[in-house]
Amino acid sequence: ELKVEQNPLFLSMQEGKNYTIYCNYSTTSDRLYWYRQDPGKSLESLFVLLSNGAVKQEGRLMASLDTKARLSTLHITAAVHDLSATYFCAVDSTGTASKLTFGTGTRLQVTL
Amino acid sequence: NAGVTQTPKFRVLKTGQSMTLLCAQDMNHEYMYWYRQDPGMGLRLIHYSVGEGTTAKGEVPDGYNVSRLKKQNFLLGLESAAPSQTSVYFCASSYWDRSEAFFGQGTRLTVV
């Protein structure tokens, strides 16, 4: 059974600081997704990482994937208040169909 | 673009009542999913479908049934609601190539 763990679960950081969210998963997978969720809202796709060593960047967020270590990171550079949200990683467990298994989420709070 | 639309957005049920949640997508996606989101547990897959007329169980299928009579619609049914089914339900859809999943706005269901 695929398990996905994120840490930290909660992160409070000051504007302008850098930090990294970690996503570990338990079985082999060839793709990983990062989503953002604002309170009371739906999930917004941030990144799709398709292969070992993949790195994607959008604004102050950068995601990477190491399939050998079964680890993905979401790095936040010079945080701003607008980045406050909950971030989820999700791993695709392939078989007869794509099935996303989600981590428990990291609630990020960026303070002034 | 409507994307993924869920109906209704809010509902309160009494224990033992039944209801159907409707998910409609206009992106011609092959795959559709139903997830539930509970505090501190991320999203958990209830049922999914890889195409019209097909359904399969996810991680937490008990107490739910689904149907996909048309490619664009995926219905989630609760035959006899229980307080443990109080949750936020999200529908999602994706292409067969697992590029990314698009989520609906969610249905907040309370069973009293």
XYZ file of C-alpha atoms in Angstrom:
224
model
C 0.000 0.000 0.000
C 1.371 3.343 -1.046
C 1.913 5.804 1.791
C 2.783 9.451 1.334
C 4.188 11.508 4.166
C 4.696 15.231 4.230
C 6.611 17.289 6.694
C 6.245 19.581 8.335
C 2.488 19.513 8.820
C 2.447 23.137 9.795
C 4.914 25.833 8.914
C 4.925 29.409 10.083
C 7.499 31.562 8.413
C 8.305 35.209 8.039
C 8.124 37.040 4.780
C 11.426 36.991 2.957
C 12.589 33.681 4.419
C 13.291 30.428 2.594
C 12.006 27.016 3.514
C 11.470 23.516 2.137
C 8.538 21.127 2.387
C 9.332 17.426 2.091
C 7.270 14.653 0.589
C 8.314 11.009 1.064
C 6.514 8.071 -0.475
C 6.774 4.365 0.130
C 6.658 2.589 -3.232
C 7.983 3.114 -6.714
C 6.246 5.750 -8.758
C 7.185 7.682 -11.848
C 5.298 10.877 -11.234
C 4.435 13.229 -8.451
C 2.152 16.222 -8.205
C 2.015 19.300 -6.035
C -1.246 21.083 -5.319
C -2.198 24.199 -3.458
C -5.428 24.651 -1.514
C -6.695 27.914 -0.063
C -9.119 27.668 2.884
C -12.549 26.530 1.769
C -11.423 26.254 -1.838
C -10.587 23.573 -4.324
C -7.156 22.239 -5.221
C -5.021 24.052 -7.741
C -2.349 22.190 -9.648
C 1.142 23.617 -9.176
C 3.594 21.102 -10.611
C 3.706 17.724 -12.293
C 7.070 15.981 -11.952
C 7.493 13.155 -14.426
C 10.954 11.714 -14.007
C 13.912 11.338 -11.726
C 15.769 14.603 -11.348
C 12.881 16.676 -12.623
C 12.890 20.255 -11.407
C 10.185 22.815 -12.053
C 9.919 26.402 -10.958
C 7.089 28.895 -10.898
C 7.692 32.220 -9.232
C 8.915 31.666 -5.683
C 8.176 27.934 -5.714
C 10.475 25.226 -6.973
C 9.724 21.508 -6.922
C 12.088 18.599 -7.456
C 11.824 14.836 -7.609
C 14.289 12.106 -6.647
C 12.648 8.791 -7.521
C 15.526 6.737 -6.139
C 15.133 8.310 -2.705
C 11.335 8.447 -3.149
C 11.459 12.080 -2.168
C 10.105 15.308 -3.538
C 10.736 18.781 -2.204
C 8.871 22.049 -2.578
C 11.205 24.949 -1.935
C 9.897 28.395 -1.110
C 12.162 31.323 -1.811
C 11.668 34.703 -0.149
C 8.164 33.897 1.043
C 5.340 36.412 0.685
C 1.975 36.465 2.435
C 0.143 35.382 -0.724
C 1.812 31.997 -0.481
C -0.116 31.198 2.690
C -2.129 28.054 1.903
C -2.057 24.301 2.375
C 0.244 22.415 0.031
C -0.305 18.798 -0.874
C 1.901 16.358 -2.673
C 0.268 13.426 -4.412
C 1.858 10.320 -5.851
C 0.494 8.363 -8.771
C 0.173 4.650 -8.013
C -0.080 3.113 -11.445
C -1.863 -0.048 -12.301
C -5.020 -0.243 -14.305
C -5.533 3.455 -13.883
C -4.018 6.511 -12.403
C -4.828 6.819 -8.719
C -3.466 9.707 -6.746
C -2.496 9.103 -3.135
C -2.206 12.357 -1.220
C -0.022 13.406 1.642
C -1.686 14.948 4.683
C -0.740 18.437 3.558
C 1.486 21.203 4.883
C -0.270 24.283 6.120
C 1.937 27.254 5.371
C 1.431 30.541 7.149
C 3.565 33.470 6.047
C 3.639 36.301 8.520
C 4.622 39.903 7.978
C -14.601 26.997 -19.400
C -16.601 25.289 -16.685
C -14.001 22.571 -16.012
C -15.246 20.277 -13.251
C -18.588 21.195 -11.686
C -20.014 19.601 -8.555
C -23.629 19.716 -7.424
C -24.665 20.543 -4.728
C -22.091 22.674 -2.933
C -23.570 22.193 0.537
C -25.938 19.637 2.018
C -27.143 18.566 5.431
C -28.544 15.057 5.761
C -30.118 13.156 8.578
C -28.677 9.779 9.483
C -30.153 7.120 7.224
C -31.118 9.450 4.397
C -29.782 8.968 0.900
C -28.410 11.389 -1.627
C -26.474 11.639 -4.859
C -23.629 13.983 -5.623
C -23.154 14.903 -9.255
C -19.856 15.642 -10.952
C -19.747 16.956 -14.508
C -16.677 17.718 -16.595
C -16.500 19.347 -20.009
C -12.872 18.525 -20.860
C -13.530 15.112 -22.428
C -11.415 13.449 -19.747
C -11.342 9.679 -19.571
C -10.631 9.344 -15.865
C -12.822 10.625 -13.077
C -12.423 10.349 -9.302
C -14.235 10.964 -6.058
C -12.228 11.946 -2.988
C -13.160 12.874 0.525
C -11.191 15.355 2.583
C -11.157 15.214 6.359
C -9.124 17.413 8.713
C -5.572 16.179 9.136
C -6.003 13.301 6.675
C -5.465 14.810 3.269
C -7.627 13.499 0.459
C -8.631 9.855 0.270
C -9.881 8.154 -2.865
C -13.389 6.727 -2.627
C -14.067 5.415 -6.154
C -12.769 6.125 -9.605
C -13.588 5.452 -13.236
C -11.359 4.925 -16.242
C -14.099 5.432 -18.781
C -17.807 5.439 -19.509
C -19.509 2.444 -17.954
C -16.577 1.524 -15.700
C -16.032 2.046 -11.967
C -13.556 0.779 -9.393
C -12.997 0.994 -5.658
C -10.489 3.296 -4.104
C -9.095 3.468 -0.600
C -12.340 4.131 1.326
C -15.289 2.805 -0.741
C -17.545 1.444 2.011
C -20.917 3.165 2.256
C -20.668 4.706 -1.214
C -21.700 3.706 -4.710
C -20.875 5.316 -8.032
C -22.018 5.273 -11.612
C -20.648 6.611 -14.871
C -23.327 6.237 -17.489
C -21.998 9.134 -19.554
C -18.370 10.065 -20.084
C -18.841 13.566 -18.738
C -20.687 12.631 -15.538
C -19.659 10.713 -12.424
C -22.237 10.220 -9.679
C -21.502 9.428 -6.040
C -24.323 7.932 -4.006
C -24.827 7.509 -0.293
C -27.580 4.961 0.304
C -27.849 5.390 4.067
C -25.865 8.344 5.355
C -23.891 8.063 8.595
C -22.251 10.802 10.694
C -18.856 9.330 9.742
C -19.558 10.456 6.188
C -19.522 14.089 7.213
C -16.753 15.453 5.035
C -15.866 17.598 2.068
C -16.141 15.665 -1.171
C -14.096 16.502 -4.219
C -14.514 15.241 -7.724
C -11.595 15.284 -10.145
C -10.930 14.323 -13.732
C -7.879 13.745 -15.895
C -6.767 12.568 -19.321
C -5.599 8.985 -19.818
C -1.976 10.191 -19.896
C -2.151 11.215 -16.193
C -0.856 14.666 -17.015
C -2.688 16.265 -14.127
C -6.026 16.076 -12.356
C -8.502 18.955 -12.274
C -10.669 19.311 -9.220
C -14.176 20.573 -8.677
C -15.084 23.136 -6.034
C -16.117 20.549 -3.477
C -19.328 19.545 -1.700
C -19.532 20.086 2.024
C -21.735 17.347 3.457
C -22.890 17.201 7.059
C -24.722 14.163 8.399
C -26.542 14.747 11.676
